[in-house]
Every structure is written in structure tokens, then in C-alpha cells.
PDB file of C-alpha atoms in Angstrom:
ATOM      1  CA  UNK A  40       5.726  10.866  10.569  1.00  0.00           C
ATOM      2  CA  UNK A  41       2.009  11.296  11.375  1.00  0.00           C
ATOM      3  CA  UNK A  42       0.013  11.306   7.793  1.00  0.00           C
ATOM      4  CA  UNK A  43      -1.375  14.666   6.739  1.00  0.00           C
ATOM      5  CA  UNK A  44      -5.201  15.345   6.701  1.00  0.00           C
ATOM      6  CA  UNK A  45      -6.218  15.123   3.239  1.00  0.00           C
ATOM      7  CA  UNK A  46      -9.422  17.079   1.551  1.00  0.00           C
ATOM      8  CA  UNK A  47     -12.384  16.542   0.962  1.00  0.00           C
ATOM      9  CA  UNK A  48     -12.511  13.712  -2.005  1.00  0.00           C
ATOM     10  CA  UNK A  49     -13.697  15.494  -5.495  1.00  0.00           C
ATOM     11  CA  UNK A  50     -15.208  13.431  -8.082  1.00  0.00           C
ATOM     12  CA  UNK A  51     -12.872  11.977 -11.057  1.00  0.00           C
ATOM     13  CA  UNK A  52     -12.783  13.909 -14.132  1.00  0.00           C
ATOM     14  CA  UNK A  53     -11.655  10.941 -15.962  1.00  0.00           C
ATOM     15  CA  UNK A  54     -12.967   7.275 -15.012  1.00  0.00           C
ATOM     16  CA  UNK A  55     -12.858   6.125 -18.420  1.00  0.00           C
ATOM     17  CA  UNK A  56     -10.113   3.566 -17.510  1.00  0.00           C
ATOM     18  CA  UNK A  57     -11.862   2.753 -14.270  1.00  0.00           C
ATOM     19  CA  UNK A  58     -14.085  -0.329 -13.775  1.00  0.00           C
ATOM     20  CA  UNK A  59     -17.099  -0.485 -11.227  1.00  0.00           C
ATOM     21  CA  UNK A  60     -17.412  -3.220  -8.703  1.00  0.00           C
ATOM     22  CA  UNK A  61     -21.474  -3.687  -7.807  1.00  0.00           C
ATOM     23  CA  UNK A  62     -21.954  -5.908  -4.827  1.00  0.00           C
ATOM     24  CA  UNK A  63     -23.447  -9.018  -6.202  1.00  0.00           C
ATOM     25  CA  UNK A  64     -26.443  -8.558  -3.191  1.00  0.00           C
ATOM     26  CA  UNK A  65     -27.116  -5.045  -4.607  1.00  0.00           C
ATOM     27  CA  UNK A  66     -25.689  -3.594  -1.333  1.00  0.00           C
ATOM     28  CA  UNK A  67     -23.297  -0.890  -2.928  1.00  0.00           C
ATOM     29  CA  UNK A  68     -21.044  -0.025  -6.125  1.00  0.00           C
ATOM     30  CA  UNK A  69     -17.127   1.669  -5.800  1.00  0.00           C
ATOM     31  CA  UNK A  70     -15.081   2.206  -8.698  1.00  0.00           C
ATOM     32  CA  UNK A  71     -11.760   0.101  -9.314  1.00  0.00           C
ATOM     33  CA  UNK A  72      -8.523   2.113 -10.559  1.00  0.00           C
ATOM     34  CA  UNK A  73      -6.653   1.051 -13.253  1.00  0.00           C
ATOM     35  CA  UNK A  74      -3.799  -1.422 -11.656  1.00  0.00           C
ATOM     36  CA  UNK A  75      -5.645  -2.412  -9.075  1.00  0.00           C
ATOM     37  CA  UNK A  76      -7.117  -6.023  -8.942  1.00  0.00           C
ATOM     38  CA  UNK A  77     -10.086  -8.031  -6.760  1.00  0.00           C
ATOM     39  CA  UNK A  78      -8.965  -9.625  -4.057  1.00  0.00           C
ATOM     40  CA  UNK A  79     -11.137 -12.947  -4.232  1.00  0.00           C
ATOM     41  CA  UNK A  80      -9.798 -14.657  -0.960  1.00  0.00           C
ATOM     42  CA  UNK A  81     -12.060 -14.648   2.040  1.00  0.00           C
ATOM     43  CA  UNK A  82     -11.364 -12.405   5.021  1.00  0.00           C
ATOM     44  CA  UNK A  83     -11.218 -14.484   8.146  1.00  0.00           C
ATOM     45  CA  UNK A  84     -12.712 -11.442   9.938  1.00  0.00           C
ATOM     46  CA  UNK A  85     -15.573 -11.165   7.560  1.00  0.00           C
ATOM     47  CA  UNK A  86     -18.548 -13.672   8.128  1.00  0.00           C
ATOM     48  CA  UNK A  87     -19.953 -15.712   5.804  1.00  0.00           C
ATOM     49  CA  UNK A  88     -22.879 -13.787   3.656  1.00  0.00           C
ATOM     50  CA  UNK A  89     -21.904 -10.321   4.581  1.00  0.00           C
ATOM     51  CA  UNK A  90     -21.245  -8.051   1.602  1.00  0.00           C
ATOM     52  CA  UNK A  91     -17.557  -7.681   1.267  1.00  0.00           C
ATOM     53  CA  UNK A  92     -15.122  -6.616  -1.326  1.00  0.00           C
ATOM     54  CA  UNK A  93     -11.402  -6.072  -1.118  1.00  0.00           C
ATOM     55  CA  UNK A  94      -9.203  -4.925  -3.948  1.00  0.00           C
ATOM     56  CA  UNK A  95      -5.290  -4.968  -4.199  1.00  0.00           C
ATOM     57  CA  UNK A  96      -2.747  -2.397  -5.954  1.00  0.00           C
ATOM     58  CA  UNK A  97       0.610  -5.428  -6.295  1.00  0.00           C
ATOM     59  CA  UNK A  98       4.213  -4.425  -6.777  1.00  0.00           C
ATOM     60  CA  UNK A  99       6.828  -6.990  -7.261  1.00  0.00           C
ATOM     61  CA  UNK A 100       4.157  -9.682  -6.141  1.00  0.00           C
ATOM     62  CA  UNK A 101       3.203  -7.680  -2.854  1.00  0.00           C
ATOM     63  CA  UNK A 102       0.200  -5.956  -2.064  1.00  0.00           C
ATOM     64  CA  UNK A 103       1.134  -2.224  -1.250  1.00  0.00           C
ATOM     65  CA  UNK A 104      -2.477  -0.992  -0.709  1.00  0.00           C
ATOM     66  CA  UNK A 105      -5.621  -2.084  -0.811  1.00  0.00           C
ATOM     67  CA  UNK A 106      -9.524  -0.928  -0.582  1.00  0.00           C
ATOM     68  CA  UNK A 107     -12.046  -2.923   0.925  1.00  0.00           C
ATOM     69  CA  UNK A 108     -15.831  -2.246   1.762  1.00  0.00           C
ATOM     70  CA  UNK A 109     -18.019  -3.919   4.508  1.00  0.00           C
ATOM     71  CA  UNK A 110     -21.483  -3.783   4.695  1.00  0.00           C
ATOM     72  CA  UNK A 111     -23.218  -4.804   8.620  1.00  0.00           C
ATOM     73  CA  UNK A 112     -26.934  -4.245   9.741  1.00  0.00           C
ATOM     74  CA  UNK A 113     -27.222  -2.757  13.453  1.00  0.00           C
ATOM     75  CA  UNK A 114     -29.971  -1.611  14.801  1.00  0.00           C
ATOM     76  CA  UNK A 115     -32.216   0.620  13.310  1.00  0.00           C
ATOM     77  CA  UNK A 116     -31.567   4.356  14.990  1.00  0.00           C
ATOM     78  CA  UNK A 117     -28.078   4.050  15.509  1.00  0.00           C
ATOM     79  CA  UNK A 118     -26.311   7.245  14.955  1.00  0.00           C
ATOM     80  CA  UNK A 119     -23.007   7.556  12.593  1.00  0.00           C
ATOM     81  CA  UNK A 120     -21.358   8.760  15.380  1.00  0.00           C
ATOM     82  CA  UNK A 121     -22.375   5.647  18.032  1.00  0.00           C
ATOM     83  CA  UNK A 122     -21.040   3.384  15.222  1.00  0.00           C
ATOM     84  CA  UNK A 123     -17.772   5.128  14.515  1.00  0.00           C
ATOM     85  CA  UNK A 124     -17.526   4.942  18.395  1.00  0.00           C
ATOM     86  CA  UNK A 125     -18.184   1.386  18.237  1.00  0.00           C
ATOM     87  CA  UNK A 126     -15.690   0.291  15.779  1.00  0.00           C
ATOM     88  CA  UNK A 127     -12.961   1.857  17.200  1.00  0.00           C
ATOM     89  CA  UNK A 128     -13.432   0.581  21.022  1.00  0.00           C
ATOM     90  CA  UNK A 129     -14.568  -2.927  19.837  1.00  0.00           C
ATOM     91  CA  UNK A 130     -11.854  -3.386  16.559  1.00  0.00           C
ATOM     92  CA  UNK A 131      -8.935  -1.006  16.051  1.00  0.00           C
ATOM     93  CA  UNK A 132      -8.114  -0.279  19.438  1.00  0.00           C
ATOM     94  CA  UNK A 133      -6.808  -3.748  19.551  1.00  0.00           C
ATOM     95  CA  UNK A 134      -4.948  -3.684  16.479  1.00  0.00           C
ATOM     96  CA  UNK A 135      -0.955  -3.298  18.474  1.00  0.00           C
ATOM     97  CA  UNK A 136       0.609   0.086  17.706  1.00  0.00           C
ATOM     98  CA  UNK A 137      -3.094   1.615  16.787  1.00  0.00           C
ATOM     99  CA  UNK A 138      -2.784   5.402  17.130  1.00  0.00           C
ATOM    100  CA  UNK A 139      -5.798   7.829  15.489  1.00  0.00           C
ATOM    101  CA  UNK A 140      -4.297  11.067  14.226  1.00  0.00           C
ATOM    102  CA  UNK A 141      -7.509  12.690  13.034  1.00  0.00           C
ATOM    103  CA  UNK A 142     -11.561  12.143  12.871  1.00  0.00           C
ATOM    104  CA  UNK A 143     -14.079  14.382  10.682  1.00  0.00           C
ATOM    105  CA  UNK A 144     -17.018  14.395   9.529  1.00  0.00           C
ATOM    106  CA  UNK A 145     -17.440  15.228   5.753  1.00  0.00           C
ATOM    107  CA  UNK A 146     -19.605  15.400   3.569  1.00  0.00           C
ATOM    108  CA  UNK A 147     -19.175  13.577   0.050  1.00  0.00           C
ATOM    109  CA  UNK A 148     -21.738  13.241  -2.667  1.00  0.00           C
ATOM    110  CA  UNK A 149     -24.353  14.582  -0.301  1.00  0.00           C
ATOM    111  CA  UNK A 150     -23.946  11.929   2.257  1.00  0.00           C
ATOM    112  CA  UNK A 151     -22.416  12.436   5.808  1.00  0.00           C
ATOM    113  CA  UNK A 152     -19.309  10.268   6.585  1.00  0.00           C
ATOM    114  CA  UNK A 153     -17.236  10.046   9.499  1.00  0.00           C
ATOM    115  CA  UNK A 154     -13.017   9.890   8.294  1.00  0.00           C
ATOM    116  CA  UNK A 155     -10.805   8.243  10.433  1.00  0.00           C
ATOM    117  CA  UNK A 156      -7.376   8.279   9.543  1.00  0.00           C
ATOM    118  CA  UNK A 157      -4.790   5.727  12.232  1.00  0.00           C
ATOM    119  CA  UNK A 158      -1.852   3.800  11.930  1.00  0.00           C
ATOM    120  CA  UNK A 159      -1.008   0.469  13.418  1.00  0.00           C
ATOM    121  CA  UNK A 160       0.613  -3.344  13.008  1.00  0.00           C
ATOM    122  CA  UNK A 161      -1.067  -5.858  11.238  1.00  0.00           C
ATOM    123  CA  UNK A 162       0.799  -9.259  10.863  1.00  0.00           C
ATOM    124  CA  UNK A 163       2.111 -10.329   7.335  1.00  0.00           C
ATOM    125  CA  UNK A 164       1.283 -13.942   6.468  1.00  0.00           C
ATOM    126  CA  UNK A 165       4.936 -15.130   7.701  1.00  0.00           C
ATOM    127  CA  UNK A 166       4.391 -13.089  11.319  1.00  0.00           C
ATOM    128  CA  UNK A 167       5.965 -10.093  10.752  1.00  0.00           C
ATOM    129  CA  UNK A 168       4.463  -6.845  11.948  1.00  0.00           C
ATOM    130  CA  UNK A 169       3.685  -4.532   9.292  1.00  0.00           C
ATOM    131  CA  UNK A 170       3.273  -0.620   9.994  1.00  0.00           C
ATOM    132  CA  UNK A 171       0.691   0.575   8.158  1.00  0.00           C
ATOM    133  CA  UNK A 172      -1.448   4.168   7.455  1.00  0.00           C
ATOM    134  CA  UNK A 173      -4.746   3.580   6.715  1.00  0.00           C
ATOM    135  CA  UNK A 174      -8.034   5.609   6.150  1.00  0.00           C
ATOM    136  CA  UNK A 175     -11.535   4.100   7.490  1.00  0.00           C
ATOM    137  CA  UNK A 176     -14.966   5.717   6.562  1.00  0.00           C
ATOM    138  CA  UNK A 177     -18.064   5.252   7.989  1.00  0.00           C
ATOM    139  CA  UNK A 178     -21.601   5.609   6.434  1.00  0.00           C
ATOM    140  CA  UNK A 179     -24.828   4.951   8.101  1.00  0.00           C
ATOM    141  CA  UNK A 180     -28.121   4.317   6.183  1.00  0.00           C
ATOM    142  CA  UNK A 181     -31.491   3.037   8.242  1.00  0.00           C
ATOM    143  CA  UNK A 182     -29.894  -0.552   9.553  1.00  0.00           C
ATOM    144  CA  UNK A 183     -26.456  -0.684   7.468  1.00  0.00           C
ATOM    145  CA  UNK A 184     -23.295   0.979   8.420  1.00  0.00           C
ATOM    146  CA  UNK A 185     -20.701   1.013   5.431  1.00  0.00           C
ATOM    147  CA  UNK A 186     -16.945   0.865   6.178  1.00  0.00           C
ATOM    148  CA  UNK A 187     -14.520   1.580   3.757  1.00  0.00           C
ATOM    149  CA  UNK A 188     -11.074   0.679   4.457  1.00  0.00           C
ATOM    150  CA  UNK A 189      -8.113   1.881   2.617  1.00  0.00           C
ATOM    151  CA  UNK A 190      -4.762   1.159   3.616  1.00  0.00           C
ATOM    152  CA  UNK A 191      -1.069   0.888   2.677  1.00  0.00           C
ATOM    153  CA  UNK A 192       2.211   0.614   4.066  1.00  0.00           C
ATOM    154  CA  UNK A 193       4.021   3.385   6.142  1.00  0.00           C
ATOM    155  CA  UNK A 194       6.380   4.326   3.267  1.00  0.00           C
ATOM    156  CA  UNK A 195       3.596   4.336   0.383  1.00  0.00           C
ATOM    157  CA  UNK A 196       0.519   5.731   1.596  1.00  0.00           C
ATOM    158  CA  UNK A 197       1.601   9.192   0.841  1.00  0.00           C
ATOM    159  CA  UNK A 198       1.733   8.459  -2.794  1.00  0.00           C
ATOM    160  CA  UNK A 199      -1.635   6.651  -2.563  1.00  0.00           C
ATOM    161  CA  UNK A 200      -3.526   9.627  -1.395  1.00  0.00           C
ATOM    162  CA  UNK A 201      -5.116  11.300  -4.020  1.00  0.00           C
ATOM    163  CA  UNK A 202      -6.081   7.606  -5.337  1.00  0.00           C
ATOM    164  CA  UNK A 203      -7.965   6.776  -1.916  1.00  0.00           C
ATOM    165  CA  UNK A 204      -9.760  10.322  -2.799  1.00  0.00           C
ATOM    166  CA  UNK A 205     -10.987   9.141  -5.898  1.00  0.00           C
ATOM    167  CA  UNK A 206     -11.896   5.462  -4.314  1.00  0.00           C
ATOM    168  CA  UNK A 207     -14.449   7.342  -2.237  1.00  0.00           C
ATOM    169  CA  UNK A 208     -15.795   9.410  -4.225  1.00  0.00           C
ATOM    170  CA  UNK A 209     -17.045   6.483  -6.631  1.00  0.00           C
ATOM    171  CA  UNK A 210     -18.725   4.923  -3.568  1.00  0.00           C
ATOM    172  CA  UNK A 211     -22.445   4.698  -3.810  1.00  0.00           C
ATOM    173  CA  UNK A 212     -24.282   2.916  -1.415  1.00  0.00           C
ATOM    174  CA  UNK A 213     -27.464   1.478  -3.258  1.00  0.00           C
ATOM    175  CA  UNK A 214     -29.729   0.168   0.230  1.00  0.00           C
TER     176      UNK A 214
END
């Protein structure tokens, strides 16, 4: 079943019980649920010295969603809408299974994102192909694009829904 657009993300009434995660190069700051956990391994995909941070939500010793935000510089001028363009034709689209259901643009906190909500495979570290929902947002300020990715499996990212919500609207970029 294709996922179901969600709303707009609201701020949290209640993020006494949340931590904040502020990129160590001053790049952005997200707030961390309670249960979830930093990921410190390195992302093969992620180059050295680019501001990264990925954080997991573990059941029974297996990741069943996770957050992660990517800060890149392009070129100065380049519209939210060339990037979004741009990740999808030179990343997801080879991803195997990748399908987009929906694209909008929203605005959150005063700031324009584009939401992209797909599914595809990704490979488990033993090889197996994973089916998973996942929600990608794009931000564009002067040279940076933000991405946040969140994610889960096919038969849990309904229940993660309103906590992806609140993951965004914590977001601040700070550059």
C-alpha cells in the first residue's frame, strides 16, 4: 500500500524529553526523540568532512527507522527545485524498486521545503533487500542544500509518522 500524504509538520508542544543534536561545524541543529539514539558509524555514501548526522529508533537489536541530515554546497543560484530534480535523477532513481508517490512544496517554520515521499530496496548488511517508505526534504540556503532523510521499513513507517513530523519541525538550519 502506497503511504498516505501526511500534513504539514506542527511544532512539538512538549520537547522536554527531547535532546538537540547541533552539527559540530555549526551547519544545523534537529531535535532527537526520546528512544532514539546517534548513529556514530560512517556512511560510505557520505564523504569525509561533510556535515552528517544519522540517528536510529532499535527494536530487538534492529534499526526500524532512522533520521539522518546532509549538508552539500552547490553552486550559488541553484533553485530548490533544480536540486530536488537533481537528487532524484542522480541518487534515488537508482535505488531498485524506487517509486515516488508524492512531491510538495511546504512551508515549515517560514522556510520553503520540497517533500518527497518514495519507497524502494536498500540492501541489509547480510544482502537482503529491504522495502522501505521513506520521506526526503530538501532545503536550499545561498550554496547549501539540506536533505533530511527519514525512513523505516514497509510495515512500520505508518506508526512513525507523526514522529518524522516532529523531526522536522525541530530542524533549524544555522548557515
Amino acid at each position: 500500500p502506497a503511504p498516505q500524504p501526511t500534513p504539514t509538520p506542527q511544532p512539538m508542544p512538549e520537547l522536554q524529553a527531547w535532546t538537540t543534536y547541533t552539527d559540530p561545524k555549526g551547519y544545523f541543529s534537529i531535535g532527537i526523540p526520546p528512544g532514539w539514539t546517534y548513529n556514530p558509524m560512517a556512511n560510505s555514501n557520505v564523504p569525509v568532512g561533510v556535515p552528517y548526522v544519522n540517528c536510529v529508533y532499535v527494536e530487538n537489536s534492529i534499526i526500524v527507522a532512522d533520521f539522518s541530515v546532509i549538508v552539500e554546497n552547490i553552486p550559488l543560484g541553484y533553485s530548490l527545485q533544480a536540486y530536488a530534480i537533481a537528487v532524484e535523477t542522480n541518487s534515488l532513481s537508482r535505488f531498485p524498486g524506487y517509486r515516488k508517490y508524492s512531491e510538495n512544496l511546504l512551508n515549515i517554520n517560514g522556510r520553503y521545503f520540497i517533500k518527497r515521499v518514495f519507497s524502494a530496496y536498500v540492501s541489509s548488511p547480510t544482502g537482503e533487500q529491504i522495502p522501505l517508505y521513506a520521506e526526503q526534504y530538501y532545503y536550499v540556503s545561498k550554496n547549501l542544500a539540506y536533505v533530511l532523510n527519514l525512513e523505516a521499513s514497509l510495515k512500520d513507517y505508518q506508526r512513525f509518522l507523526d514522529t518524522f513530523n516532529s523531526i522536522i519541525s525541530t530542524f533549524q538550519p544555522l548557515k
